[in-house]
Coordinates of C-alpha atoms in Angstrom, one line a residue:
Chain D
M1 CA 37.1 -14.5 25.5
S2 CA 37.2 -12.2 23.1
K3 CA 33.9 -9.6 21.6
P4 CA 31.2 -11.8 19.6
F5 CA 30.6 -10.5 15.9
L6 CA 27.6 -9.4 17.5
S7 CA 27.4 -7.5 20.8
I8 CA 24.0 -5.9 22.6
E9 CA 25.8 -3.7 26.0
N10 CA 23.6 -2.4 28.6
L11 CA 20.4 -1.7 26.4
T12 CA 17.8 -0.6 28.0
Q13 CA 14.6 0.8 26.4
I14 CA 11.8 3.4 28.1
Y15 CA 8.7 4.5 26.7
P16 CA 6.7 7.4 28.2
D17 CA 3.7 5.4 30.0
G18 CA 1.2 7.6 28.5
Q19 CA 0.4 9.2 32.4
G20 CA 3.2 11.6 32.1
G21 CA 5.7 8.7 33.9
D22 CA 7.6 6.2 32.2
L23 CA 7.7 2.6 31.2
T24 CA 11.1 0.7 31.3
V25 CA 10.4 -1.9 28.9
F26 CA 13.6 -3.9 29.3
E27 CA 16.6 -2.7 31.1
N28 CA 20.7 -3.7 31.0
A29 CA 20.3 -6.1 28.0
N30 CA 23.8 -7.9 27.5
F31 CA 23.9 -10.7 25.1
G32 CA 26.2 -11.5 22.1
I33 CA 26.0 -13.5 19.2
E34 CA 28.4 -15.4 17.3
K35 CA 29.0 -15.9 13.9
G36 CA 27.0 -18.4 11.8
E37 CA 25.0 -18.7 15.6
F38 CA 21.2 -19.6 15.3
V39 CA 19.8 -17.6 18.0
V40 CA 16.3 -17.4 19.1
I41 CA 14.4 -15.4 21.9
L42 CA 11.7 -16.7 23.9
G43 CA 9.6 -14.8 26.2
H44 CA 6.2 -13.1 27.2
S45 CA 4.3 -10.4 24.8
G46 CA 5.4 -6.9 26.7
C47 CA 9.2 -8.3 27.2
G48 CA 10.1 -6.1 24.5
K49 CA 11.6 -9.0 22.2
S50 CA 10.1 -7.3 19.7
T51 CA 12.0 -3.8 20.5
I52 CA 15.2 -5.3 20.6
M53 CA 14.8 -6.8 16.7
N54 CA 13.6 -3.0 15.4
I55 CA 17.0 -2.0 17.7
L56 CA 19.0 -4.4 16.0
A57 CA 17.3 -3.6 12.2
G58 CA 17.9 0.0 13.2
L59 CA 14.6 0.8 12.8
A60 CA 14.0 2.0 16.2
E61 CA 16.5 4.1 19.0
P62 CA 17.3 2.7 22.1
T63 CA 16.8 5.0 24.9
S64 CA 20.6 4.1 25.8
G65 CA 23.2 1.4 25.4
V66 CA 24.4 0.2 21.9
V67 CA 24.4 -2.4 20.1
K68 CA 27.6 -3.6 17.9
M69 CA 28.5 -6.0 14.9
D70 CA 31.7 -6.7 13.6
G71 CA 33.2 -4.2 15.8
F72 CA 31.2 -1.1 14.7
E73 CA 28.3 0.4 16.3
V74 CA 25.1 -0.2 14.9
S75 CA 22.8 2.4 13.9
G76 CA 19.9 3.3 11.3
P77 CA 18.7 0.2 8.7
S78 CA 21.5 -1.3 6.8
L79 CA 22.1 -4.2 3.9
D80 CA 24.1 -5.7 6.5
R81 CA 20.5 -6.9 8.8
G82 CA 18.3 -8.3 7.4
V83 CA 15.1 -8.5 8.6
V84 CA 11.8 -11.2 7.7
F85 CA 8.8 -9.5 8.9
Q86 CA 6.1 -11.4 10.6
N87 CA 3.6 -9.6 7.9
Y88 CA 5.6 -10.6 5.1
S89 CA 6.1 -7.2 4.2
L90 CA 6.2 -7.9 0.3
L91 CA 5.5 -5.1 -1.8
P92 CA 1.7 -6.0 -3.4
W93 CA 1.8 -4.4 -6.8
L94 CA 5.2 -6.7 -7.6
S95 CA 5.7 -10.3 -8.2
S96 CA 7.2 -12.6 -6.5
L97 CA 10.4 -12.8 -8.3
K98 CA 9.9 -9.1 -8.6
N99 CA 9.9 -8.2 -4.5
V100 CA 13.0 -10.7 -4.5
S101 CA 15.1 -9.0 -7.4
F102 CA 14.6 -4.9 -6.4
G103 CA 16.2 -6.3 -3.0
V104 CA 19.0 -8.3 -4.4
A105 CA 19.1 -5.0 -6.9
A106 CA 19.5 -3.2 -4.0
R107 CA 22.1 -4.8 -2.3
Y108 CA 24.6 -5.6 -5.8
K109 CA 24.4 -2.4 -7.1
D110 CA 27.0 -3.2 -10.2
W111 CA 25.3 -6.6 -11.4
S112 CA 23.7 -6.9 -14.4
K113 CA 19.8 -7.1 -14.9
Q114 CA 20.6 -11.2 -15.8
K115 CA 22.7 -12.1 -12.2
V116 CA 20.2 -10.7 -9.8
L117 CA 17.3 -12.3 -11.9
E118 CA 18.9 -15.5 -11.6
H119 CA 20.4 -14.8 -7.6
S120 CA 17.0 -14.8 -6.7
K121 CA 15.9 -17.7 -9.1
K122 CA 18.3 -19.7 -7.1
F123 CA 16.8 -18.2 -3.2
L124 CA 13.1 -18.7 -4.5
A125 CA 14.3 -22.3 -6.1
M126 CA 15.9 -23.0 -2.1
V127 CA 12.9 -22.5 -0.7
G128 CA 10.7 -24.6 -3.1
L129 CA 9.4 -21.7 -5.6
E130 CA 9.9 -22.4 -9.1
G131 CA 8.4 -22.1 -12.6
D132 CA 5.0 -20.0 -12.5
V133 CA 4.7 -18.9 -9.0
I134 CA 7.3 -16.9 -9.0
H135 CA 5.4 -14.8 -11.2
R136 CA 2.6 -14.2 -9.3
K137 CA 1.5 -11.3 -6.9
P138 CA 1.5 -11.7 -2.8
S139 CA -2.0 -11.8 -3.3
Q140 CA -2.6 -14.9 -5.2
L141 CA -0.2 -16.8 -2.8
S142 CA -0.5 -18.6 0.3
G143 CA 0.2 -17.0 3.5
G144 CA 2.8 -19.7 3.6
M145 CA 4.1 -19.2 0.2
R146 CA 4.5 -15.6 0.6
Q147 CA 6.1 -16.0 4.2
R148 CA 9.1 -18.1 1.9
V149 CA 9.2 -15.4 -0.7
S150 CA 9.7 -13.1 2.1
I151 CA 13.1 -15.5 3.3
A152 CA 14.1 -15.6 -0.5
R153 CA 14.3 -12.3 -0.1
A154 CA 16.4 -11.6 2.8
F155 CA 18.4 -15.0 2.1
A156 CA 19.4 -13.9 -0.9
N157 CA 20.6 -11.0 0.4
E158 CA 23.4 -12.4 2.1
P159 CA 23.4 -10.0 4.9
K160 CA 25.4 -10.2 7.5
L161 CA 23.0 -10.7 10.6
L162 CA 19.5 -11.7 9.3
L163 CA 16.5 -11.1 11.8
L164 CA 13.3 -13.3 12.0
D165 CA 10.5 -11.5 13.8
E166 CA 8.4 -14.0 14.6
P167 CA 7.9 -15.3 11.0
F168 CA 5.5 -18.0 11.4
G169 CA 3.0 -16.5 13.8
A170 CA 0.3 -16.0 11.3
L171 CA 1.0 -19.4 9.4
D172 CA -1.3 -23.0 10.1
A173 CA 0.5 -25.1 12.2
L174 CA 1.2 -27.5 9.0
T175 CA 2.6 -25.0 6.9
R176 CA 4.5 -23.4 9.7
G177 CA 6.2 -27.2 9.8
T178 CA 7.2 -27.1 6.2
I179 CA 8.1 -23.9 6.7
Q180 CA 10.2 -24.0 9.4
D181 CA 11.8 -27.9 7.5
E182 CA 12.7 -24.6 4.3
L183 CA 13.9 -22.8 6.4
L184 CA 16.6 -25.2 7.9
K185 CA 17.6 -26.3 4.6
I186 CA 18.4 -22.7 3.4
W187 CA 20.0 -22.0 6.5
G188 CA 22.4 -24.8 6.4
G189 CA 23.1 -23.8 3.1
T190 CA 24.8 -20.6 3.9
E191 CA 26.9 -19.4 6.5
Q192 CA 24.4 -17.0 7.5
T193 CA 23.6 -15.4 11.6
V194 CA 20.2 -15.5 12.3
F195 CA 18.3 -13.6 15.3
M196 CA 14.7 -14.6 15.4
I197 CA 12.1 -14.3 17.5
T198 CA 9.6 -16.7 18.2
H199 CA 6.6 -17.8 20.5
D200 CA 7.1 -21.2 19.5
I201 CA 8.8 -23.8 22.2
D202 CA 9.0 -26.5 19.8
E203 CA 9.9 -24.4 16.7
A204 CA 12.4 -22.3 18.8
I205 CA 14.2 -26.2 20.2
L206 CA 14.3 -27.3 16.8
L207 CA 15.9 -24.2 15.1
A208 CA 17.9 -23.0 17.6
D209 CA 21.4 -23.4 18.5
R210 CA 21.2 -21.1 21.7
I211 CA 17.7 -19.6 22.9
L212 CA 17.8 -16.8 25.2
L213 CA 14.7 -16.3 27.8
M214 CA 13.4 -12.8 29.0
T215 CA 11.6 -12.1 32.1
N216 CA 8.6 -10.9 32.6
G217 CA 8.4 -6.8 31.6
P218 CA 8.4 -4.2 32.6
Y219 CA 11.8 -3.9 33.5
A220 CA 12.1 -7.0 31.8
Q221 CA 16.1 -9.1 31.3
V222 CA 16.9 -11.2 29.5
A223 CA 18.1 -14.0 31.9
E224 CA 19.2 -17.5 30.8
S225 CA 20.8 -18.9 27.6
V226 CA 19.8 -22.2 27.0
E227 CA 22.3 -24.1 24.8
I228 CA 19.9 -26.8 22.6
T229 CA 22.4 -29.7 23.0
I230 CA 20.6 -31.7 20.0
P231 CA 23.1 -32.2 17.4
R232 CA 22.4 -31.4 13.8
P233 CA 20.9 -31.7 11.1
R234 CA 17.5 -31.9 12.9
S235 CA 14.0 -32.9 11.7
R236 CA 11.3 -32.0 13.2
T237 CA 10.4 -35.9 13.8
E238 CA 13.6 -37.4 15.0
I239 CA 14.6 -34.5 17.5
V240 CA 11.5 -35.3 19.8
E241 CA 13.0 -39.1 19.9
H242 CA 16.5 -37.5 21.6
P243 CA 17.4 -37.6 25.3
N244 CA 17.9 -33.6 25.6
Y245 CA 14.4 -32.9 23.8
Y246 CA 12.0 -33.0 26.4
A247 CA 14.7 -32.0 28.7
I248 CA 15.4 -28.8 27.8
R249 CA 11.6 -28.2 26.2
N250 CA 10.4 -28.7 30.3
H251 CA 12.9 -26.3 31.1
L252 CA 11.9 -23.9 28.9
V253 CA 8.3 -24.5 29.8
Q254 CA 9.1 -24.2 33.3
F255 CA 10.8 -20.9 32.5
L256 CA 8.2 -19.1 30.9
G257 CA 5.1 -20.6 32.7
Q258 CA 6.9 -19.3 36.3
R259 CA 10.4 -18.2 36.7
S260 CA 9.9 -15.5 34.2
K261 CA 6.9 -14.2 36.6
E262 CA 8.8 -14.4 40.1
L263 CA 12.2 -13.0 38.4
A264 CA 10.2 -10.3 36.6
G265 CA 10.6 -7.2 37.9
K266 CA 13.1 -4.1 38.8
R267 CA 16.3 -5.1 41.1
E268 CA 18.3 -2.0 42.4
G269 CA 21.7 -2.4 42.6
E270 CA 22.6 -4.7 40.8
T271 CA 25.0 -4.4 38.1
P272 CA 24.4 -5.7 34.6
K273 CA 25.1 -9.3 33.4
A274 CA 25.4 -11.4 31.0
P275 CA 22.6 -13.9 30.8
E276 CA 23.2 -17.3 32.7
T277 CA 24.2 -20.0 30.2
I278 CA 22.3 -22.8 31.1
R279 CA 23.2 -26.5 29.3
I280 CA 21.3 -29.2 29.5
D281 CA 23.1 -32.6 28.3
K282 CA 21.2 -35.9 29.2
T283 CA 23.4 -38.1 26.4
G284 CA 25.8 -39.2 29.1
S285 CA 23.4 -40.2 32.0
E286 CA 21.7 -43.7 31.1
E287 CA 20.2 -43.8 34.7
D288 CA 17.7 -40.4 33.9
P289 CA 15.4 -41.2 31.6
V290 CA 14.1 -38.3 29.9
P291 CA 10.3 -38.9 32.0
S292 CA 8.2 -38.3 28.5
A293 CA 4.9 -39.1 29.5
P294 CA 3.9 -36.4 31.9
L295 CA 5.8 -33.8 29.5
R296 CA 3.3 -35.0 26.9
A297 CA 1.2 -33.2 28.7
V298 CA 2.2 -30.1 28.9
N299 CA 0.9 -27.2 26.4
T300 CA 2.1 -23.7 26.4
Chain U
M1 CA -37.2 -16.4 -23.4
F2 CA -34.3 -14.5 -21.9
D3 CA -33.1 -17.3 -19.5
N4 CA -30.3 -18.4 -22.0
L5 CA -28.6 -14.3 -22.0
S6 CA -25.8 -13.7 -19.5
V7 CA -26.6 -11.1 -17.1
N8 CA -25.1 -8.3 -18.7
Q9 CA -27.3 -9.2 -22.2
R10 CA -29.8 -8.9 -20.1
A11 CA -29.3 -5.8 -18.9
A12 CA -28.4 -4.6 -22.3
V13 CA -32.3 -5.7 -23.7
L14 CA -33.3 -3.6 -20.5
S15 CA -31.3 -0.9 -21.2
V16 CA -32.5 -0.4 -24.6
V17 CA -36.0 -1.5 -24.1
M18 CA -36.0 1.7 -21.2
L19 CA -34.6 3.7 -23.6
V20 CA -37.3 2.9 -26.7
V21 CA -39.9 3.7 -24.0
G22 CA -38.9 6.7 -22.5
L23 CA -38.3 7.9 -26.6
L24 CA -41.8 7.0 -27.1
I25 CA -43.0 8.4 -24.2
W26 CA -41.2 11.9 -25.2
E27 CA -42.4 11.7 -28.4
A28 CA -46.0 11.5 -27.8
A29 CA -46.0 14.1 -25.2
I30 CA -45.4 16.7 -27.8
P31 CA -48.6 18.2 -28.8
A32 CA -48.4 18.6 -32.3
Q33 CA -48.7 22.3 -33.7
K34 CA -51.8 22.2 -36.0
A35 CA -51.8 23.1 -39.5
A36 CA -52.7 26.1 -40.9
A37 CA -55.7 25.1 -42.1
E38 CA -57.2 23.6 -39.4
L39 CA -56.8 26.9 -37.5
T40 CA -60.1 29.2 -36.8
E41 CA -59.9 32.6 -38.0
Y42 CA -59.4 33.8 -34.3
E43 CA -55.8 31.8 -34.1
R44 CA -54.6 33.0 -37.3
L45 CA -55.1 36.6 -36.0
T46 CA -53.5 36.0 -33.1
G47 CA -50.7 34.8 -34.7
G48 CA -51.8 30.7 -33.8
G49 CA -50.1 29.4 -37.6
A50 CA -46.3 30.6 -36.9
P51 CA -43.8 28.5 -35.8
K52 CA -43.9 27.7 -31.7
A53 CA -40.8 27.6 -29.9
G54 CA -41.2 24.4 -27.9
V55 CA -39.4 21.1 -26.2
P56 CA -38.7 19.4 -29.5
P57 CA -39.6 15.7 -30.1
P58 CA -36.9 13.4 -29.9
S59 CA -37.1 12.8 -33.4
Q60 CA -36.0 16.1 -34.0
V61 CA -33.2 16.0 -31.7
I62 CA -32.0 12.9 -33.4
A63 CA -32.2 14.1 -36.6
K64 CA -29.9 17.1 -34.9
A65 CA -27.2 15.1 -33.7
W66 CA -27.0 13.2 -37.1
E67 CA -26.6 16.8 -38.8
Q68 CA -24.4 17.7 -36.5
L69 CA -21.9 14.6 -35.8
S70 CA -21.9 13.7 -39.6
N71 CA -19.7 17.1 -39.8
P72 CA -19.0 18.0 -36.4
F73 CA -15.8 20.5 -37.2
Y74 CA -17.2 23.4 -40.0
D75 CA -16.8 26.5 -38.7
A76 CA -18.6 29.1 -40.6
G77 CA -18.3 32.3 -38.4
P78 CA -17.8 32.8 -34.8
N79 CA -21.3 31.5 -33.6
D80 CA -21.6 29.0 -36.3
K81 CA -18.7 26.2 -35.5
G82 CA -20.0 22.6 -35.3
I83 CA -20.3 20.5 -32.3
G84 CA -16.8 18.3 -32.3
I85 CA -14.6 22.4 -32.4
Q86 CA -16.6 23.9 -29.7
I87 CA -16.2 20.6 -27.8
G88 CA -12.8 20.5 -28.8
Y89 CA -11.8 24.2 -27.3
S90 CA -13.6 22.4 -24.2
I91 CA -11.7 19.7 -23.6
Y92 CA -8.6 21.5 -24.3
R93 CA -9.0 23.8 -21.8
V94 CA -9.7 21.2 -19.2
L95 CA -7.1 19.3 -19.5
T96 CA -4.8 22.6 -19.8
G97 CA -6.3 23.3 -16.5
Y98 CA -6.1 19.9 -15.5
I99 CA -2.4 19.2 -16.1
M100 CA -1.3 22.1 -14.5
A101 CA -2.7 21.3 -11.2
A102 CA -1.4 18.1 -11.5
L103 CA 1.7 19.3 -12.0
I104 CA 1.2 21.3 -8.7
A105 CA -0.9 19.0 -6.7
I106 CA 0.5 15.5 -7.1
P107 CA 4.5 16.9 -6.1
L108 CA 3.0 19.2 -3.0
G109 CA 0.4 16.7 -1.8
F110 CA 3.4 14.0 -1.8
L111 CA 5.2 16.7 0.6
I112 CA 2.4 17.5 2.6
G113 CA 2.0 13.7 2.8
M114 CA 5.9 13.1 4.0
S115 CA 5.9 15.5 6.4
Q116 CA 3.3 16.0 9.8
V117 CA 4.5 19.2 10.0
A118 CA 3.9 20.3 6.5
Y119 CA 0.6 18.6 6.3
K120 CA -0.7 20.3 9.8
A121 CA 0.8 24.0 8.2
F122 CA -0.8 23.7 5.1
N123 CA -4.1 22.1 6.1
P124 CA -5.5 25.2 7.5
F125 CA -5.1 26.9 4.1
I126 CA -6.7 23.9 1.8
Q127 CA -9.7 23.8 4.3
V128 CA -10.6 26.8 3.3
L129 CA -9.8 27.5 0.0
R130 CA -11.2 24.0 -0.9
P131 CA -15.3 24.5 -0.2
I132 CA -14.9 27.9 -2.4
S133 CA -16.8 27.6 -5.7
P134 CA -14.4 27.4 -8.2
L135 CA -17.0 30.2 -10.3
A136 CA -16.3 32.6 -6.8
W137 CA -12.6 32.7 -8.5
M138 CA -14.2 34.0 -11.8
P139 CA -14.3 38.0 -11.2
L140 CA -10.8 38.1 -9.5
A141 CA -9.2 35.7 -12.2
L142 CA -10.7 38.3 -15.0
F143 CA -9.1 41.2 -13.5
I144 CA -5.9 40.0 -12.6
I145 CA -5.3 37.8 -15.3
Q146 CA -7.4 40.0 -18.2
D147 CA -7.8 37.9 -20.2
S148 CA -11.4 35.5 -20.5
E149 CA -9.5 32.4 -22.0
A150 CA -7.2 32.2 -19.6
S151 CA -9.1 33.1 -16.5
A152 CA -11.2 29.9 -17.7
I153 CA -8.6 27.9 -17.4
F154 CA -7.4 29.0 -14.5
V155 CA -11.0 28.5 -12.7
I156 CA -10.3 24.8 -14.1
F157 CA -7.3 25.0 -12.1
I158 CA -8.3 26.1 -8.8
C159 CA -11.0 23.7 -8.9
S160 CA -9.5 20.6 -9.5
I161 CA -6.2 20.9 -7.5
W162 CA -8.0 20.3 -4.2
P163 CA -9.4 16.3 -5.2
M164 CA -5.8 15.6 -6.3
L165 CA -3.7 17.9 -3.3
L166 CA -5.8 16.1 -0.5
N167 CA -5.9 12.4 -2.0
T168 CA -2.3 12.4 -2.4
A169 CA -1.5 13.6 1.0
F170 CA -3.5 11.8 1.9
G171 CA -1.9 8.4 0.3
V172 CA 1.3 8.7 1.2
A173 CA 0.8 9.9 4.2
N174 CA -1.3 6.6 5.2
V175 CA 1.1 4.2 3.2
R176 CA 1.6 1.1 5.9
Q177 CA 5.0 2.2 8.1
D178 CA 6.0 -2.0 6.6
W179 CA 6.6 -1.1 3.3
V180 CA 8.4 2.2 4.2
N181 CA 10.3 -0.3 6.9
V182 CA 11.3 -2.8 3.5
A183 CA 12.5 0.4 2.1
R184 CA 14.7 1.3 5.0
T185 CA 15.9 -1.9 5.5
H186 CA 17.0 -2.2 1.9
E187 CA 18.8 0.8 2.2
L188 CA 17.1 2.6 -0.1
G189 CA 17.6 6.5 -1.0
Y190 CA 14.9 9.0 -0.9
L191 CA 14.4 9.2 -4.4
K192 CA 14.4 5.8 -4.4
T193 CA 11.3 5.2 -1.6
A194 CA 9.5 7.7 -3.1
F195 CA 9.2 6.2 -6.9
T196 CA 9.0 2.3 -5.8
V197 CA 7.6 1.7 -2.6
I198 CA 5.5 5.1 -1.8
L199 CA 4.1 6.0 -5.1
P200 CA 3.0 2.4 -6.3
A201 CA 2.0 2.1 -2.9
A202 CA -0.5 5.8 -2.7
A203 CA -0.9 5.8 -6.6
P204 CA -5.2 4.3 -6.2
T205 CA -5.5 6.9 -3.8
I206 CA -3.8 9.3 -6.0
V207 CA -5.5 8.2 -9.3
T208 CA -9.0 8.5 -7.0
G209 CA -8.5 12.3 -6.4
M210 CA -7.3 12.3 -10.1
R211 CA -10.8 11.1 -11.3
I212 CA -12.5 13.0 -8.7
S213 CA -10.7 16.3 -10.4
I214 CA -11.4 15.3 -14.0
G215 CA -15.0 15.3 -13.0
I216 CA -15.8 18.2 -11.2
A217 CA -13.3 20.0 -13.8
W218 CA -16.0 19.4 -16.8
L219 CA -18.6 20.1 -14.7
V220 CA -17.4 23.7 -14.1
I221 CA -15.9 23.9 -17.5
V222 CA -19.7 24.0 -18.6
A223 CA -20.2 27.3 -16.3
A224 CA -17.2 28.7 -17.1
E225 CA -17.6 29.2 -20.6
M226 CA -21.5 30.5 -20.2
L227 CA -19.8 33.4 -18.4
V228 CA -16.8 33.9 -20.0
G229 CA -18.2 33.3 -23.9
G230 CA -16.7 32.8 -27.3
T231 CA -16.1 29.1 -27.9
G232 CA -16.6 25.9 -25.8
I233 CA -19.3 23.3 -24.8
G234 CA -20.8 25.9 -22.3
Y235 CA -20.6 28.5 -24.6
Y236 CA -22.7 26.6 -27.4
V237 CA -25.9 25.6 -24.5
W238 CA -25.7 29.3 -23.8
N239 CA -25.9 30.4 -27.3
E240 CA -28.4 28.1 -28.6
W241 CA -30.3 29.1 -25.7
N242 CA -30.9 33.0 -26.9
N243 CA -31.3 31.7 -30.4
L244 CA -34.4 29.6 -29.0
D245 CA -32.8 26.5 -30.8
L246 CA -33.9 24.2 -27.9
T247 CA -33.2 20.9 -30.4
S248 CA -29.4 21.9 -30.4
V249 CA -29.8 22.9 -26.3
I250 CA -30.9 18.8 -26.1
F251 CA -28.0 17.4 -28.4
S252 CA -24.9 19.7 -26.6
I253 CA -26.2 18.4 -23.5
L254 CA -26.3 14.4 -23.9
M255 CA -22.9 15.8 -25.8
I256 CA -21.4 16.7 -22.3
G257 CA -23.2 13.5 -20.7
V258 CA -21.2 11.7 -23.3
V259 CA -18.1 13.1 -23.3
G260 CA -17.4 13.5 -19.3
M261 CA -18.7 9.6 -19.5
I262 CA -15.2 9.1 -21.6
L263 CA -12.9 11.0 -20.0
D264 CA -14.2 9.5 -16.6
L265 CA -13.8 6.1 -18.1
A266 CA -10.9 6.6 -18.9
F267 CA -9.4 7.5 -15.8
G268 CA -11.3 4.2 -14.2
A269 CA -9.4 2.6 -16.7
L270 CA -5.8 3.9 -15.2
Q271 CA -7.4 3.1 -12.0
R272 CA -7.8 -0.1 -12.5
A273 CA -3.8 -0.4 -14.2
V274 CA -2.6 1.1 -10.6
A275 CA -4.7 -1.2 -8.3
Y276 CA -3.3 -3.9 -6.4
V277 CA -4.6 -6.4 -4.1
E278 CA -2.6 -6.6 -0.7

């Protein structure tokens, strides 16, 4: 098997625990991401999801292990890896348009001012921001609109890898839904490779090609890689009707609710391995109807 | 009757009322000098008829202000210059010392704010030098610089440098890491990050430091000019005190207040210009 576009090899992060000892957040994380793939990582707080994200972004250094993109080792932040932060991280003294265009200007240094602005406006329009709104400062926008600007900024730079760090974490459920749709729309129009953190199982199923599941920290591991066997294009209202939806959801809930705890902890003498691939596909078997009613009660 | 006025209009009416009442009380509180004819023989013998120096009533101060402000730039020798010239000298000294301080304090504060090592290394010096009354430097400055004019400017320099230095360092050190991360993920260089992210982010804090500094500089120039003499509003106040011309003293005190207010308003406007809402 050829090397994937992005490969994370034996990534380990150890922090001092404040009492002279060490705290291993996660160890021997091994996984790959193919070009154009949308991968979501799910796990409880403290398993090191954000640390993995920061390492991929180049904002943090792992204790050991390497990240390779296109065969080259990643070191330091780069325009090839765009980031959408949870708290938007827009520069409050710039208008929405300027927040996007300064990134575009940094990416395409030889472009004319006019071209930079047109490109920025195009991507703002793709997330539904047009007209007067783009000249407002972030403080004059709602949380949802701010995150749209942030998403537009990231997509406008057309990075090789887009990192989304709980992008909808600070939004209310309704806004979250609309922006998920915007994200799917803008992603569908590009060949963008995306790696995203979330806490929301439904969001993960809606967006992802593949969900990586992490066990609880410390000594967290990437334990499973769950394929989302629901065809695209997906919409929030239609995927719940798909026979695979609740089977996958159930698996994820079971993992996060129980197995992430059972699998947690240090394992000595085990060779680092890739996460186990899980494929749940009920579309072939008519005999096994999706037990939807009891599962609706499951809440995370 | 004030029901249909806005809050600002009502406040303005109240201000005018307070001013008028205050001036009337002041005017009434000054005992009038008796005319020579009304004096007893004893009073005339003891010099009671001579013009007495007293606190002048506001009417005299207003007359003085009118006289001075209608010709503020006359120059009739070293001891008789118009109020405009004196204030001009003071503003020139304040701005010279202040701009020199800003040119050093803001870049240096930037470096101190960017580096924790520099912050900690510079901190003890700043903490010792900052509480020194700027006038305490005057003898040393006079001895070393050997020029009273330059010494006054130096005193302004030394008093305005600290708020700007500390605020710049504080503002730069406390720029949100998220914004710095945005700069890093966009591969902005060191200078580009400094000018496009850190400077606008820290600007409100820096300008607050500049506003504090200009206020202190204007306080200090009056005292400094009383010491070095020659020209300036501080010298003017002291000179008029030596002349026992209290009308001019009161008038110049008011002028010091007005100029200080204008300087503060200018920096207040600058502050609003660089402010942002998170």
